[in-house]
CSV table of C-alpha atoms in Angstrom, one decimal:
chain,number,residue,atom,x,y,z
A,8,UNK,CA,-149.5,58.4,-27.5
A,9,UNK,CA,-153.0,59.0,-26.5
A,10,UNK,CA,-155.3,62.1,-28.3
A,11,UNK,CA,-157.3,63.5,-25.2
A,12,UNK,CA,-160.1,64.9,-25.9
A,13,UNK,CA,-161.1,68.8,-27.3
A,14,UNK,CA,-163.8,71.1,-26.7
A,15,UNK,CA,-166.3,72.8,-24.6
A,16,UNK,CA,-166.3,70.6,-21.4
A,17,UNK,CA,-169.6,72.6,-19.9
A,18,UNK,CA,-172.7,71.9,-21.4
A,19,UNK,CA,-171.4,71.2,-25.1
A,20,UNK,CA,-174.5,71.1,-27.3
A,21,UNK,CA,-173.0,68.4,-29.2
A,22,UNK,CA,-170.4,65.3,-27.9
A,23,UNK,CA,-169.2,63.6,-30.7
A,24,UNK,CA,-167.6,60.2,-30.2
A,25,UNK,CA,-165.3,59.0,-33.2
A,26,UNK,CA,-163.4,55.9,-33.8
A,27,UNK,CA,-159.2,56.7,-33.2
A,28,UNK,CA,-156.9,58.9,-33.9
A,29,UNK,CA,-155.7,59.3,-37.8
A,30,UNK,CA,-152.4,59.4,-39.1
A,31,UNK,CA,-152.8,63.6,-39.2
A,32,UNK,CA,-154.8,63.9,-35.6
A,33,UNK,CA,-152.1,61.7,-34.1
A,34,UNK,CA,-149.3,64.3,-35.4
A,35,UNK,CA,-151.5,68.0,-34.1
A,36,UNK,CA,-152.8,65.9,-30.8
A,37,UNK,CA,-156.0,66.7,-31.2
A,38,UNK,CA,-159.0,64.5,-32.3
A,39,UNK,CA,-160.8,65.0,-35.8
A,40,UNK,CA,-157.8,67.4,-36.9
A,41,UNK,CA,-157.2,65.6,-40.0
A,42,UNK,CA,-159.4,65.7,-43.2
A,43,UNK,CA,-162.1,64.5,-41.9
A,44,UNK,CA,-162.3,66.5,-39.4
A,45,UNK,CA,-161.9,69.3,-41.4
A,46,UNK,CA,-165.1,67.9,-42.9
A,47,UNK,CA,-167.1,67.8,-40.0
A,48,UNK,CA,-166.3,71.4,-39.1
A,49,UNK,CA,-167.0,73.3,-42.3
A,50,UNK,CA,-169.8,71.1,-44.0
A,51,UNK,CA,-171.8,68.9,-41.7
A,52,UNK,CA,-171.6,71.2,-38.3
A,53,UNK,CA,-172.3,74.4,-40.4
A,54,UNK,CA,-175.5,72.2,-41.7
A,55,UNK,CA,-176.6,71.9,-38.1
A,56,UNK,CA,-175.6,75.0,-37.9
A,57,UNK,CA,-173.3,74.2,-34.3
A,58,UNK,CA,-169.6,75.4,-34.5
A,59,UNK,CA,-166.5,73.4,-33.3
A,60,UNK,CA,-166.0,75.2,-30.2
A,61,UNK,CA,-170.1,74.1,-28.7
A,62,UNK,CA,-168.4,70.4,-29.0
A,63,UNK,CA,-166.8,67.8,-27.0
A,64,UNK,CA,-165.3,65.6,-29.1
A,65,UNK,CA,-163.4,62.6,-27.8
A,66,UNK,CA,-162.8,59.0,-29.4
A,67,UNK,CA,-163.4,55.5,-28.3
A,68,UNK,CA,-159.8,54.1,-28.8
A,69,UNK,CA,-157.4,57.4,-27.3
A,70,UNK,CA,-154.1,56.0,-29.9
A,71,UNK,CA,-154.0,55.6,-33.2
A,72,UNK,CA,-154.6,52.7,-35.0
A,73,UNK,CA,-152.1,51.5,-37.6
A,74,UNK,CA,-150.5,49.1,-39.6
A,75,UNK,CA,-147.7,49.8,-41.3
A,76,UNK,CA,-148.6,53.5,-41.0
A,77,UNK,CA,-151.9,52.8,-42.7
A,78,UNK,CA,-155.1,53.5,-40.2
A,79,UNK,CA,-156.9,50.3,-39.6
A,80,UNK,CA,-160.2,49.9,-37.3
A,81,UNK,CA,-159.4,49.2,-33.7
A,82,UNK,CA,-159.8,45.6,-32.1
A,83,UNK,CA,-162.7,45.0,-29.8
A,84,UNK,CA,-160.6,44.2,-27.1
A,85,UNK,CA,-158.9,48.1,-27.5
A,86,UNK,CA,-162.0,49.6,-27.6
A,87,UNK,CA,-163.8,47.7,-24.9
A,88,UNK,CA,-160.3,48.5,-22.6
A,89,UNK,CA,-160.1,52.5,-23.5
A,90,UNK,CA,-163.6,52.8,-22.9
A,91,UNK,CA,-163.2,51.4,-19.9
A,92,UNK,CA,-160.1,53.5,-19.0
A,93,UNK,CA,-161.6,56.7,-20.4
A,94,UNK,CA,-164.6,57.2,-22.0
A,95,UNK,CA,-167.0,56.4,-19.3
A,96,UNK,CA,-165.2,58.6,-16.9
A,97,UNK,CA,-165.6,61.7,-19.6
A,98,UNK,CA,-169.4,61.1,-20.2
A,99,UNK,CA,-170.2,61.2,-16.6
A,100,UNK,CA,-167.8,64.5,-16.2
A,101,UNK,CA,-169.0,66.1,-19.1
A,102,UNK,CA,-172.7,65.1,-18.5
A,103,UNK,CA,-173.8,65.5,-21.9
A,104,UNK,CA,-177.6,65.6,-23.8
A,105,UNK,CA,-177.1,64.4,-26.9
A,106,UNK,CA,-174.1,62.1,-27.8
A,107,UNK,CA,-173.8,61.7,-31.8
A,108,UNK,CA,-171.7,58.2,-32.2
A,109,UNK,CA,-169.7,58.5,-35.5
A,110,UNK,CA,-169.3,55.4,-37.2
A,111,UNK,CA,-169.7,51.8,-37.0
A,112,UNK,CA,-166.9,51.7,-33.7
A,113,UNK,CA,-168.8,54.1,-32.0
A,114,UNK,CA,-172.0,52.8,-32.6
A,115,UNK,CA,-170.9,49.7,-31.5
A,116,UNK,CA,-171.0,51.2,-27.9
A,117,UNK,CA,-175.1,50.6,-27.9
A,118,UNK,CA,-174.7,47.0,-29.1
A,119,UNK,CA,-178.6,47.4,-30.2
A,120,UNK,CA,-178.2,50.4,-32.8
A,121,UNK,CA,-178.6,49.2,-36.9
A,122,UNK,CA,-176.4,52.4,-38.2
A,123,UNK,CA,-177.5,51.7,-41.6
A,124,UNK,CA,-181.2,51.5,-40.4
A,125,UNK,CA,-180.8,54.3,-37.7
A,126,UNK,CA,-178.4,57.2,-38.7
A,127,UNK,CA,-179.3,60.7,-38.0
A,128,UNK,CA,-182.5,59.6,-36.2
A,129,UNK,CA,-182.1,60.5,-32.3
A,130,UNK,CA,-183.4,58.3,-29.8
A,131,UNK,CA,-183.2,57.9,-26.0
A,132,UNK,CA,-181.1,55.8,-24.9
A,133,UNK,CA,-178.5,54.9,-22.1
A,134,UNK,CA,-174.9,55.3,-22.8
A,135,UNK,CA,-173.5,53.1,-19.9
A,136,UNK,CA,-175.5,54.0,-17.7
A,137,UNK,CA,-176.0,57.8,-18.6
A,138,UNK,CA,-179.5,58.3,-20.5
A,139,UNK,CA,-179.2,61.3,-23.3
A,140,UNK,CA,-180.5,61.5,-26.6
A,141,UNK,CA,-178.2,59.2,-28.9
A,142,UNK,CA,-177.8,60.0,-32.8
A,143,UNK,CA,-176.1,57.7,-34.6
A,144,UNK,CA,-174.0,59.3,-37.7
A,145,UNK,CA,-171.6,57.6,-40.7
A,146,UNK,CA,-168.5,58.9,-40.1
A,147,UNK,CA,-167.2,61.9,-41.5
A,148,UNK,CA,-164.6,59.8,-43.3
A,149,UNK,CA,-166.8,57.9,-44.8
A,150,UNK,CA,-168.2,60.3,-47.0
A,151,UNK,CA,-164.8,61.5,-48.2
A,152,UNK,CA,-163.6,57.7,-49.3
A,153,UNK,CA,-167.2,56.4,-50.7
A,154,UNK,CA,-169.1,59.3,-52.0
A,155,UNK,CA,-172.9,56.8,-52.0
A,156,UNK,CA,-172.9,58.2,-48.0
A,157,UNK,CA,-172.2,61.7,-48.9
A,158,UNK,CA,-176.0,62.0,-49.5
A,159,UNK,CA,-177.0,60.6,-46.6
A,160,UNK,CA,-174.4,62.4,-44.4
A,161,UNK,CA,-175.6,65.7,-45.6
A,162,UNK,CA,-179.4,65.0,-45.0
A,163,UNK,CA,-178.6,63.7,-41.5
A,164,UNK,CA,-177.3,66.8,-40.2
A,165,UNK,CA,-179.1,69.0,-41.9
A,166,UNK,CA,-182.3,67.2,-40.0
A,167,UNK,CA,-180.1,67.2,-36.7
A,168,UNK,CA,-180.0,71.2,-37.1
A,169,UNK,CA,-183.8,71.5,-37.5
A,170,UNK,CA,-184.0,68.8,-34.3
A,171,UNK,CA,-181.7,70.7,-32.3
A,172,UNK,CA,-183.6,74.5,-33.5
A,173,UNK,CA,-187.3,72.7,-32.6
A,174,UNK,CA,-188.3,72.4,-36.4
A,175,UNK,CA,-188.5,68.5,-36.7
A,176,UNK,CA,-189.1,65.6,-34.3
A,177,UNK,CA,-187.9,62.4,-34.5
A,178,UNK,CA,-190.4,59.3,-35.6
A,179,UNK,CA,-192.4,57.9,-32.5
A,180,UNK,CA,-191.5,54.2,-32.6
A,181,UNK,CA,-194.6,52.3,-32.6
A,182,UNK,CA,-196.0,51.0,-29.2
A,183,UNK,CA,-197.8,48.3,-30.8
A,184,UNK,CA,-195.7,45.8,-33.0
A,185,UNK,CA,-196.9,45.7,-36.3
A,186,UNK,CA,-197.7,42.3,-38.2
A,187,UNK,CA,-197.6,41.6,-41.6
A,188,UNK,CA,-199.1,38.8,-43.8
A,189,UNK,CA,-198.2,37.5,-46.9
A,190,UNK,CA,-201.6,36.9,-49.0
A,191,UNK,CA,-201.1,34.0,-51.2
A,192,UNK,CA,-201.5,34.8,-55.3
A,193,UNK,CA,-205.3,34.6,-55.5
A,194,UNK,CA,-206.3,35.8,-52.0
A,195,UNK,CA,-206.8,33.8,-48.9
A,196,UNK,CA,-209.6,31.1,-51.0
């Protein structure tokens, strides 16, 4: 069955798009119930210093994923079908200003975002056809099942609080590309 989305539907400071449903979201019917959701309330949204109830959080498959009651990722085909169905409709209802894509599914959304390159930096962007500020994040999961992100996961919204409260701005990306050359052992002679 599907998991609609939860949360503030007028102005939400934050709409959080995840993967699916897990095995424990899927049960309460409500999206990022389960551990790591429980991780995204009470350690990385208290770093940013933004409570539950100021988010919209939906996913970008609506049904769990699973095989043989293990949680797998979704197919492209699902996700390119639910978005489709759903998501789209709820970013233009909902309207939001900054979307933070959870994961690798969710990134995949904005086929141009490197989430090991980009995550926690914000960025302009268009979200099929909406333009808001995009931040792509690891996965609250992922955190929990390889601690080497925990790190990381921390830092990045810490630094989204301090974005959101005026006290850091995101790196300009250069206007000008930027060339490097390789000088041969010796110098150019």
């Amino acid at each position: 069955r599907p998991i609609l989305a939860s949360g503030k539907k007028n102005n939400p400071t934050l709409f959080i798009i995840d993967a699916a449903p897990d095995k424990m979201s899927s049960k309460r019917n409500e999206p990022l119930s389960g551990q790591s959701g429980q991780e995204l309330n009470y350690t990385y949204l208290q770093l940013a210093r933004v409570s539950r109830s100021e988010c919209y959080v939906t996913y970008c498959v609506k049904c769990r994923c699973e095989r043989s009651g293990v949680d797998v990722k979704p197919a492209v085909s699902l996700i390119d079908s639910c978005t489709i169905q759903h998501l789209i409709d709820e970013i233009y209802t909902i309207q939001p200003k900054i979307v933070i894509l959870s994961g690798a599914v969710a990134c995949s959304l904005i086929p141009d975002i490197e989430l090991e390159l980009e995550h926690g930096f914000p960025r302009q962007a268009d979200i099929y056809g909406w333009s808001c500020w995009i931040v792509p994040m690891y996965s609250p999961a992922i955190g929990m099942h390889e601690t080497r992100y925990m790190i990381q996961l921390l830092e990045d919204w810490e630094r989204l609080g301090k974005w959101l409260r005026g006290a850091w701005k995101p790196p300009v990306p250069a206007s000008i590309p930027i060339r490097y050359t390789l000088i041969p052992p010796g110098g150019f002679w």
